[in-house]
Amino acid sequence: MKIGLFDSGLGGLLITQAISARLPEHEYLYLGDTARVPYGNRSQATVLEFTTEAVTYLFGQGCDLIIIACNTASAEALRSLQQRWLPKHYPDRRILGVLVPAAEAAAAATKSKKVGVLATRGTVTSGTFDRELKVLDPAIEVVSSAAPLLVPLVEYDGLEWAEPILERYLAPLHDVDTLILGCTHYPYLKAVIRDMVGKDVEVISQDEVVPDKLADYISRHPELGGPSTQPAQRRYLVTDQTDDAVRIARELAGQPIALELVTL
Ligand code: DGL
């Protein structure tokens, strides 16, 4: 099976590494919209427009299944793509996001029924995590905190400033027992965040929950395709290539990777 992974930029490489390590038998095509990142502060209409272009491109490259690794795009575009766009254009293929697996893990973990969400402004404003958590368990109370400075902090070697900034963002979430890290870049900060919130708070990091949920989904949907017959390929496409992009990609992927420039 050829699996497409889409992110607004390069943060999605963290979860891509986790997914491809869990399911190495498939082919992966990553697309990062580096020319237009960040999505986190854009309007819903713009996020939907950009995400539609990205999935159109990835399906055009023969992907059987696309994972929208970007939380902002999952929050603001996924439902519309699944319900209106996909049945019209590619009824036999699938698009999945990363919010629902995280929400399911949080709903299963919380005992106090108070769940925190740390995410971009767009994801928080969309209210999508709140809605998904309430569908799973109407008794859950959701407290969200928008954290616009965390993405640049990860991308520009700012970990030494992470703690004071995180203190501000985590303050409204002080009485939750479960915390969802709802952005592509946050797995990079999970050790610091776990340290700061302490062991009484269950931190849900998508790189730890999405790969198993995806493996389960794929095993229940054999019609999407089996393992790749050729040696499983990985390719990484970007819409803008700069020295910064090459450096960030190397850091997030944990190894040098070749970026290919494409136009959507
Ligand atoms: N990929 C985005 C997300 O997961 C973070 C970067 C951005 O704002 O575009 O929400």
Short mmCIF file of C-alpha atoms and ligand atoms in Angstrom, two decimals:
data_model
loop_
_atom_site.label_atom_id
_atom_site.label_comp_id
_atom_site.label_asym_id
_atom_site.label_seq_id
_atom_site.Cartn_x
_atom_site.Cartn_y
_atom_site.Cartn_z
CA MET A 1 0.00 0.00 0.00
CA LYS A 2 1.15 3.51 -0.70
CA ILE A 3 0.47 5.76 2.29
CA GLY A 4 0.52 9.53 1.91
CA LEU A 5 1.35 11.69 4.90
CA PHE A 6 0.51 15.35 4.80
CA ASP A 7 1.64 18.13 7.09
CA SER A 8 1.68 21.90 6.85
CA GLY A 9 5.46 21.67 7.16
CA LEU A 10 8.06 19.33 8.56
CA GLY A 11 6.68 18.59 12.04
CA GLY A 12 4.82 15.60 10.61
CA LEU A 13 8.17 13.87 10.12
CA LEU A 14 8.10 12.91 13.82
CA ILE A 15 4.93 10.86 13.46
CA THR A 16 5.98 9.63 10.01
CA GLN A 17 9.06 8.04 11.58
CA ALA A 18 6.89 6.37 14.23
CA ILE A 19 4.34 5.09 11.69
CA SER A 20 6.89 3.78 9.19
CA ALA A 21 8.82 2.04 12.00
CA ARG A 22 5.58 0.31 13.14
CA LEU A 23 4.45 -0.54 9.58
CA PRO A 24 7.69 -0.85 7.57
CA GLU A 25 6.12 -3.00 4.86
CA HIS A 26 4.31 -0.06 3.24
CA GLU A 27 5.46 2.65 0.87
CA TYR A 28 5.39 6.24 2.24
CA LEU A 29 5.07 9.56 0.45
CA TYR A 30 5.40 12.58 2.75
CA LEU A 31 4.25 16.02 1.67
CA GLY A 32 5.12 19.09 3.72
CA ASP A 33 3.68 22.41 2.57
CA THR A 34 6.82 24.30 3.62
CA ALA A 35 6.00 27.22 1.31
CA ARG A 36 2.85 28.02 3.31
CA VAL A 37 3.60 26.80 6.84
CA PRO A 38 2.36 27.65 9.48
CA TYR A 39 -1.32 26.75 9.15
CA GLY A 40 -1.96 27.20 12.87
CA ASN A 41 -2.90 30.88 12.66
CA ARG A 42 -4.79 30.79 9.34
CA SER A 43 -8.54 30.85 8.72
CA GLN A 44 -10.50 27.63 8.40
CA ALA A 45 -11.34 28.37 4.74
CA THR A 46 -7.64 28.75 3.88
CA VAL A 47 -6.65 25.58 5.75
CA LEU A 48 -9.37 23.68 3.86
CA GLU A 49 -8.21 25.10 0.52
CA PHE A 50 -4.53 24.21 1.12
CA THR A 51 -5.35 20.76 2.51
CA THR A 52 -7.59 19.99 -0.47
CA GLU A 53 -4.70 20.84 -2.80
CA ALA A 54 -2.39 18.58 -0.83
CA VAL A 55 -4.67 15.53 -0.83
CA THR A 56 -5.42 16.06 -4.52
CA TYR A 57 -1.67 15.96 -5.17
CA LEU A 58 -1.04 12.87 -3.02
CA PHE A 59 -3.94 10.87 -4.53
CA GLY A 60 -2.64 11.93 -7.95
CA GLN A 61 0.65 10.26 -6.98
CA GLY A 62 -1.21 6.99 -6.38
CA CYS A 63 -1.62 7.02 -2.59
CA ASP A 64 -4.25 4.53 -1.37
CA LEU A 65 -4.62 6.14 2.03
CA ILE A 66 -3.67 9.59 3.32
CA ILE A 67 -2.93 10.47 6.92
CA ILE A 68 -3.33 14.14 7.67
CA ALA A 69 -0.55 14.40 10.23
CA CYS A 70 -1.20 18.09 10.81
CA ASN A 71 -3.55 18.66 13.76
CA THR A 72 -4.66 22.04 12.44
CA ALA A 73 -5.63 20.51 9.07
CA SER A 74 -7.19 17.49 10.80
CA ALA A 75 -9.24 19.85 12.98
CA GLU A 76 -10.31 22.26 10.26
CA ALA A 77 -10.45 20.32 6.98
CA LEU A 78 -10.71 16.57 7.58
CA ARG A 79 -14.45 16.25 8.16
CA SER A 80 -15.33 18.25 5.07
CA LEU A 81 -12.85 16.27 2.95
CA GLN A 82 -14.15 12.92 4.23
CA GLN A 83 -17.82 13.78 3.88
CA ARG A 84 -17.98 15.92 0.75
CA TRP A 85 -14.78 15.75 -1.30
CA LEU A 86 -13.69 12.12 -1.05
CA PRO A 87 -16.98 10.46 -2.11
CA LYS A 88 -16.99 12.64 -5.24
CA HIS A 89 -13.32 12.26 -6.24
CA TYR A 90 -11.85 9.06 -4.75
CA PRO A 91 -14.67 6.97 -3.22
CA ASP A 92 -12.41 3.89 -2.87
CA ARG A 93 -9.64 5.63 -0.98
CA ARG A 94 -9.42 6.97 2.56
CA ILE A 95 -8.24 10.04 4.45
CA LEU A 96 -7.56 9.77 8.18
CA GLY A 97 -6.49 12.34 10.74
CA VAL A 98 -4.57 12.32 14.01
CA LEU A 99 -7.10 13.90 16.36
CA VAL A 100 -9.49 11.00 16.86
CA PRO A 101 -6.78 8.45 17.85
CA ALA A 102 -5.45 10.93 20.44
CA ALA A 103 -8.97 11.68 21.71
CA GLU A 104 -9.71 7.95 22.03
CA ALA A 105 -6.50 7.38 24.01
CA ALA A 106 -7.33 10.33 26.29
CA ALA A 107 -10.93 9.22 26.86
CA ALA A 108 -9.65 5.77 27.83
CA ALA A 109 -7.00 7.21 30.17
CA THR A 110 -8.86 9.91 32.10
CA LYS A 111 -10.31 9.07 35.49
CA SER A 112 -11.20 12.57 36.67
CA LYS A 113 -12.89 13.25 33.27
CA LYS A 114 -10.90 16.43 32.94
CA VAL A 115 -8.76 16.41 29.80
CA GLY A 116 -6.33 19.12 28.69
CA VAL A 117 -5.46 19.95 25.09
CA LEU A 118 -2.30 21.81 24.08
CA ALA A 119 -2.44 22.82 20.40
CA THR A 120 -2.18 25.62 17.85
CA ARG A 121 -4.64 28.48 17.92
CA GLY A 122 -6.50 27.10 14.88
CA THR A 123 -6.96 23.67 16.44
CA VAL A 124 -8.13 25.15 19.75
CA THR A 125 -10.52 27.62 18.09
CA SER A 126 -12.05 24.89 15.92
CA GLY A 127 -13.23 23.08 19.06
CA THR A 128 -12.65 19.75 17.28
CA PHE A 129 -10.90 18.01 20.19
CA ASP A 130 -13.75 19.10 22.51
CA ARG A 131 -16.34 17.68 20.12
CA GLU A 132 -14.51 14.38 19.54
CA LEU A 133 -13.92 13.87 23.27
CA LYS A 134 -17.55 14.61 24.10
CA VAL A 135 -18.72 12.12 21.45
CA LEU A 136 -16.57 9.48 23.16
CA ASP A 137 -17.72 10.43 26.65
CA PRO A 138 -20.17 13.31 27.25
CA ALA A 139 -18.99 13.57 30.87
CA ILE A 140 -15.51 14.72 29.83
CA GLU A 141 -14.67 18.35 30.48
CA VAL A 142 -12.07 19.75 28.08
CA VAL A 143 -9.66 22.57 28.92
CA SER A 144 -7.63 23.87 25.98
CA SER A 145 -4.56 26.04 25.74
CA ALA A 146 -3.33 27.60 22.49
CA ALA A 147 0.45 27.52 22.27
CA PRO A 148 1.56 29.48 19.18
CA LEU A 149 5.19 29.85 20.26
CA LEU A 150 5.99 26.15 20.56
CA VAL A 151 6.36 25.37 16.85
CA PRO A 152 9.04 28.03 16.22
CA LEU A 153 10.74 26.97 19.45
CA VAL A 154 11.14 23.41 18.17
CA GLU A 155 12.18 24.50 14.69
CA TYR A 156 14.77 27.06 15.77
CA ASP A 157 16.66 25.19 18.48
CA GLY A 158 14.78 27.00 21.25
CA LEU A 159 14.54 24.15 23.74
CA GLU A 160 16.46 26.12 26.35
CA TRP A 161 13.57 28.63 26.43
CA ALA A 162 10.89 25.94 26.44
CA GLU A 163 10.27 25.76 30.19
CA PRO A 164 9.19 29.34 30.98
CA ILE A 165 7.02 29.44 27.85
CA LEU A 166 5.49 26.04 28.63
CA GLU A 167 4.79 27.18 32.19
CA ARG A 168 2.51 29.88 30.77
CA TYR A 169 0.78 27.52 28.35
CA LEU A 170 0.35 24.72 30.90
CA ALA A 171 -1.01 26.98 33.67
CA PRO A 172 -4.69 26.80 32.57
CA LEU A 173 -4.37 22.98 32.41
CA HIS A 174 -3.27 22.57 36.03
CA ASP A 175 -6.14 20.35 37.18
CA VAL A 176 -6.45 17.86 34.32
CA ASP A 177 -5.38 14.24 34.76
CA THR A 178 -4.79 13.67 31.03
CA LEU A 179 -3.10 15.98 28.55
CA ILE A 180 -3.27 15.67 24.76
CA LEU A 181 -0.29 17.04 22.83
CA GLY A 182 -2.30 18.19 19.82
CA CYS A 183 0.31 19.41 17.36
CA THR A 184 2.83 17.73 15.07
CA HIS A 185 5.84 19.28 16.79
CA TYR A 186 4.98 18.50 20.39
CA PRO A 187 6.30 14.91 20.54
CA TYR A 188 9.68 16.65 20.38
CA LEU A 189 8.83 18.34 23.71
CA LYS A 190 7.13 15.41 25.39
CA ALA A 191 9.95 14.61 27.83
CA VAL A 192 10.08 18.23 29.08
CA ILE A 193 6.27 18.39 29.31
CA ARG A 194 6.05 15.05 31.17
CA ASP A 195 8.64 16.31 33.62
CA MET A 196 6.75 19.54 34.16
CA VAL A 197 3.26 18.08 34.66
CA GLY A 198 4.46 15.18 36.82
CA LYS A 199 3.57 11.53 36.80
CA ASP A 200 -0.03 12.02 37.91
CA VAL A 201 -0.89 13.43 34.50
CA GLU A 202 -1.10 11.03 31.57
CA VAL A 203 0.44 12.74 28.55
CA ILE A 204 -0.96 11.53 25.22
CA SER A 205 1.61 11.95 22.46
CA GLN A 206 0.38 11.10 18.97
CA ASP A 207 3.59 9.36 17.92
CA GLU A 208 2.85 6.81 20.67
CA VAL A 209 -0.83 6.17 19.85
CA VAL A 210 -1.38 6.73 16.11
CA PRO A 211 0.90 3.92 14.77
CA ASP A 212 -0.97 1.13 16.64
CA LYS A 213 -4.40 2.58 15.79
CA LEU A 214 -3.36 2.81 12.15
CA ALA A 215 -2.05 -0.77 12.13
CA ASP A 216 -5.43 -1.87 13.50
CA TYR A 217 -7.32 0.20 10.88
CA ILE A 218 -5.23 -1.23 8.03
CA SER A 219 -5.77 -4.80 9.24
CA ARG A 220 -9.55 -4.15 9.16
CA HIS A 221 -9.39 -2.64 5.65
CA PRO A 222 -7.55 -5.12 3.40
CA GLU A 223 -9.35 -3.62 0.38
CA LEU A 224 -7.01 -0.59 0.61
CA GLY A 225 -4.04 -2.78 -0.38
CA GLY A 226 -1.48 -5.10 1.17
CA PRO A 227 2.23 -4.70 1.86
CA SER A 228 4.32 -3.17 -0.94
CA THR A 229 5.73 -5.72 -3.35
CA GLN A 230 8.90 -3.74 -4.04
CA PRO A 231 11.32 -2.68 -1.29
CA ALA A 232 9.18 -0.20 0.66
CA GLN A 233 10.08 3.28 -0.55
CA ARG A 234 10.05 6.53 1.42
CA ARG A 235 9.99 9.89 -0.34
CA TYR A 236 9.75 13.35 1.19
CA LEU A 237 8.20 16.15 -0.85
CA VAL A 238 8.15 19.84 0.07
CA THR A 239 6.67 22.93 -1.58
CA ASP A 240 9.69 25.10 -0.72
CA GLN A 241 13.24 24.08 -0.08
CA THR A 242 15.56 26.20 2.00
CA ASP A 243 18.67 25.48 4.09
CA ASP A 244 16.42 25.80 7.14
CA ALA A 245 14.02 23.17 5.78
CA VAL A 246 16.90 20.76 5.19
CA ARG A 247 18.20 21.32 8.73
CA ILE A 248 14.77 21.03 10.39
CA ALA A 249 13.99 17.88 8.39
CA ARG A 250 17.25 16.29 9.52
CA GLU A 251 16.57 17.14 13.16
CA LEU A 252 12.97 15.96 13.20
CA ALA A 253 13.57 12.82 11.15
CA GLY A 254 16.64 12.02 13.27
CA GLN A 255 18.71 11.47 10.12
CA PRO A 256 19.51 13.31 6.88
CA ILE A 257 16.67 12.85 4.39
CA ALA A 258 16.44 13.94 0.76
CA LEU A 259 13.74 16.57 0.19
CA GLU A 260 12.16 16.83 -3.28
CA LEU A 261 10.65 20.11 -4.39
CA VAL A 262 7.12 19.94 -5.86
CA THR A 263 4.39 22.40 -6.87
CA LEU A 264 0.82 21.73 -5.78
N1 DGL B 1 1.37 21.03 11.72
C1 DGL B 1 0.72 21.98 12.58
C2 DGL B 1 -0.19 21.25 13.56
O1 DGL B 1 -0.02 20.08 13.85
C3 DGL B 1 1.72 22.83 13.32
C4 DGL B 1 2.44 23.81 12.43
C5 DGL B 1 1.51 24.83 11.81
O2 DGL B 1 0.98 25.72 12.50
O3 DGL B 1 1.32 24.73 10.60
O4 DGL B 1 -1.11 21.83 14.08
#
